[in-house]
Amino acid sequence: MTTRQKDVLEFIVKFKQTNGYSPTVREISKGIYTSVSYVHTLLSELQDKGFIRYQQGKQRTIVVLKFE
């Protein structure tokens, strides 16, 4: 797992703990200070590695499957 992938995963977990629901891609991009398109790339990579599951094009559908 890359550092940026870990940043995204940690942000998602903390956001869900605080708010009770998943962040949007835009909220993630603001939270880790990167572009929305790069967040999409990172989410796809995390999904391919089995860390998360999400439905692209729908808001707040990120489910964390495992967290290191």
XYZ file of N, CA, C and O in Angstrom:
272
model
N 0.848 -1.179 0.000
C 0.000 0.000 0.000
C 0.893 1.242 0.000
O 1.807 1.348 0.802
N 0.581 2.163 -0.886
C 1.354 3.403 -0.950
C 0.941 4.342 0.188
O -0.110 4.160 0.817
N 1.743 5.351 0.390
C 1.454 6.341 1.422
C 0.137 7.056 1.142
O -0.672 7.260 2.051
N -0.104 7.427 -0.111
C -1.343 8.142 -0.464
C -2.564 7.232 -0.309
O -3.623 7.686 0.113
N -2.421 5.960 -0.644
C -3.528 5.024 -0.445
C -3.845 4.902 1.034
O -5.013 4.887 1.434
N -2.810 4.848 1.857
C -3.001 4.781 3.307
C -3.674 6.047 3.818
O -4.549 5.984 4.675
N -3.272 7.210 3.279
C -3.897 8.478 3.661
C -5.404 8.453 3.379
O -6.204 8.887 4.209
N -5.765 7.948 2.209
C -7.189 7.868 1.831
C -7.934 6.934 2.766
O -9.005 7.263 3.286
N -7.372 5.764 3.007
C -8.035 4.787 3.862
C -8.208 5.325 5.282
O -9.291 5.198 5.870
N -7.176 5.947 5.814
C -7.271 6.534 7.156
C -8.317 7.647 7.199
O -9.074 7.756 8.161
N -8.351 8.470 6.154
C -9.342 9.541 6.110
C -10.761 8.962 6.113
O -11.632 9.450 6.836
N -10.981 7.934 5.316
C -12.312 7.313 5.237
C -12.723 6.771 6.601
O -13.840 7.009 7.065
N -11.822 6.046 7.256
C -12.137 5.443 8.565
C -12.449 6.529 9.597
O -13.459 6.448 10.309
N -11.619 7.559 9.670
C -11.848 8.637 10.644
C -13.139 9.397 10.344
O -13.892 9.739 11.254
N -13.397 9.645 9.064
C -14.610 10.361 8.674
C -15.846 9.557 9.074
O -16.802 10.112 9.614
N -15.824 8.244 8.818
C -16.972 7.405 9.169
C -17.182 7.331 10.682
O -18.314 7.322 11.149
N -16.086 7.290 11.437
C -16.199 7.261 12.893
C -16.811 8.551 13.419
O -17.617 8.530 14.344
N -16.445 9.663 12.828
C -16.922 10.970 13.270
C -18.355 11.241 12.832
O -19.165 11.743 13.615
N -18.682 10.912 11.580
C -19.960 11.312 11.001
C -20.998 10.195 10.879
O -22.175 10.479 10.683
N -20.563 8.953 10.931
C -21.497 7.837 10.830
C -21.845 7.443 9.404
O -22.683 6.585 9.188
N -21.196 8.044 8.420
C -21.410 7.692 7.022
C -20.132 7.963 6.245
O -19.224 8.640 6.726
N -20.053 7.425 5.037
C -18.850 7.548 4.218
C -18.701 8.937 3.621
O -19.693 9.587 3.307
N -17.449 9.352 3.390
C -17.217 10.644 2.739
C -17.443 10.533 1.228
O -17.364 9.455 0.654
N -17.709 11.661 0.605
C -17.778 11.711 -0.849
C -16.342 11.823 -1.384
O -15.409 12.112 -0.629
N -16.192 11.608 -2.671
C -14.876 11.741 -3.293
C -14.356 13.168 -3.118
O -13.181 13.383 -2.833
N -15.235 14.134 -3.253
C -14.829 15.537 -3.088
C -14.366 15.808 -1.652
O -13.384 16.526 -1.424
N -15.048 15.239 -0.663
C -14.627 15.419 0.731
C -13.260 14.778 0.977
O -12.432 15.336 1.704
N -13.027 13.633 0.366
C -11.714 12.985 0.491
C -10.641 13.862 -0.127
O -9.581 14.062 0.456
N -10.927 14.397 -1.314
C -9.916 15.219 -1.991
C -9.570 16.453 -1.168
O -8.404 16.840 -1.095
N -10.547 17.062 -0.538
C -10.274 18.211 0.329
C -9.526 17.783 1.592
O -8.663 18.493 2.080
N -9.873 16.610 2.106
C -9.263 16.136 3.344
C -7.807 15.740 3.212
O -7.035 15.869 4.163
N -7.417 15.248 2.032
C -6.020 14.843 1.857
C -5.290 15.760 0.888
O -4.162 15.469 0.474
N -5.914 16.869 0.524
C -5.299 17.911 -0.298
C -4.775 17.395 -1.643
O -3.599 17.522 -1.967
N -5.700 16.811 -2.425
C -5.357 16.347 -3.770
C -6.569 16.487 -4.681
O -7.652 16.850 -4.223
N -6.405 16.180 -5.945
C -7.492 16.353 -6.907
C -8.511 15.227 -6.827
O -8.211 14.109 -6.387
N -9.704 15.533 -7.281
C -10.786 14.550 -7.312
C -10.404 13.380 -8.221
O -10.652 12.213 -7.887
N -9.791 13.670 -9.356
C -9.424 12.595 -10.279
C -8.396 11.651 -9.661
O -8.456 10.434 -9.868
N -7.465 12.203 -8.885
C -6.476 11.347 -8.231
C -7.129 10.501 -7.133
O -6.756 9.345 -6.945
N -8.114 11.041 -6.452
C -8.846 10.262 -5.442
C -9.556 9.087 -6.117
O -9.542 7.974 -5.602
N -10.150 9.310 -7.279
C -10.784 8.209 -8.017
C -9.762 7.104 -8.316
O -10.060 5.919 -8.162
N -8.568 7.514 -8.730
C -7.505 6.545 -9.013
C -7.132 5.765 -7.756
O -7.028 4.531 -7.786
N -6.944 6.483 -6.659
C -6.581 5.833 -5.399
C -7.676 4.887 -4.917
O -7.382 3.780 -4.442
N -8.931 5.286 -5.043
C -10.035 4.420 -4.635
C -10.091 3.159 -5.488
O -10.328 2.060 -4.970
N -9.864 3.302 -6.765
C -9.849 2.126 -7.657
C -8.726 1.169 -7.259
O -8.926 -0.054 -7.239
N -7.566 1.723 -6.949
C -6.448 0.889 -6.524
C -6.751 0.181 -5.213
O -6.452 -1.012 -5.058
N -7.343 0.893 -4.270
C -7.712 0.277 -2.986
C -8.762 -0.810 -3.178
O -8.723 -1.844 -2.512
N -9.680 -0.585 -4.096
C -10.698 -1.586 -4.370
C -10.059 -2.820 -5.012
O -10.386 -3.953 -4.634
N -9.150 -2.619 -5.952
C -8.462 -3.738 -6.598
C -7.653 -4.563 -5.602
O -7.536 -5.780 -5.754
N -7.125 -3.914 -4.582
C -6.336 -4.602 -3.560
C -7.205 -5.223 -2.459
O -6.691 -5.877 -1.561
N -8.519 -4.979 -2.504
C -9.431 -5.582 -1.541
C -9.594 -4.838 -0.230
O -10.125 -5.390 0.733
N -9.161 -3.588 -0.166
C -9.293 -2.818 1.070
C -10.662 -2.157 1.213
O -11.133 -1.962 2.324
N -11.252 -1.780 0.095
C -12.564 -1.131 0.126
C -13.455 -1.692 -0.965
O -12.996 -2.399 -1.868
N -14.725 -1.342 -0.853
C -15.695 -1.608 -1.914
C -16.487 -0.314 -2.074
O -16.875 0.313 -1.087
N -16.699 0.090 -3.327
C -17.513 1.287 -3.560
C -18.120 1.245 -4.946
O -17.666 0.502 -5.811
N -19.172 2.017 -5.126
C -19.831 2.114 -6.418
C -19.481 3.466 -7.015
O -19.885 4.504 -6.489
N -18.723 3.439 -8.105
C -18.332 4.683 -8.751
C -19.566 5.381 -9.302
O -20.469 4.755 -9.834
N -19.620 6.692 -9.134
C -20.747 7.475 -9.620
C -21.854 7.658 -8.599
O -22.799 8.388 -8.836
N -21.738 6.986 -7.458
C -22.732 7.146 -6.392
C -22.027 7.681 -5.152
O -20.904 7.295 -4.848
N -22.711 8.542 -4.434
C -22.114 9.154 -3.250
C -22.262 8.260 -2.022
O -23.244 7.538 -1.875
N -21.261 8.337 -1.169
C -21.278 7.715 0.155
C -21.491 6.203 0.121
O -22.228 5.647 0.922
N -20.843 5.527 -0.824
C -20.989 4.077 -0.936
C -19.724 3.330 -0.555
O -19.627 2.128 -0.772
N -18.749 4.002 0.036
C -17.471 3.370 0.362
C -17.617 2.518 1.620
O -18.072 2.987 2.659
N -17.221 1.251 1.513
C -17.216 0.324 2.638
C -15.794 -0.162 2.824
O -15.175 -0.663 1.882
N -15.244 0.014 4.011
C -13.890 -0.454 4.314
C -13.975 -1.936 4.655
O -14.691 -2.336 5.574
N -13.245 -2.757 3.896
C -13.243 -4.207 4.111
C -12.124 -4.647 5.042
O -12.286 -5.584 5.815
N -10.978 -3.977 4.944
C -9.868 -4.247 5.869
C -9.045 -2.976 6.028
O -8.986 -2.149 5.135
N -8.430 -2.858 7.204
C -7.663 -1.658 7.536
C -6.378 -2.077 8.208
O -6.397 -2.823 9.172
N -5.247 -1.643 7.669
C -3.935 -1.992 8.250
C -3.494 -0.959 9.253
O -3.602 0.196 9.067
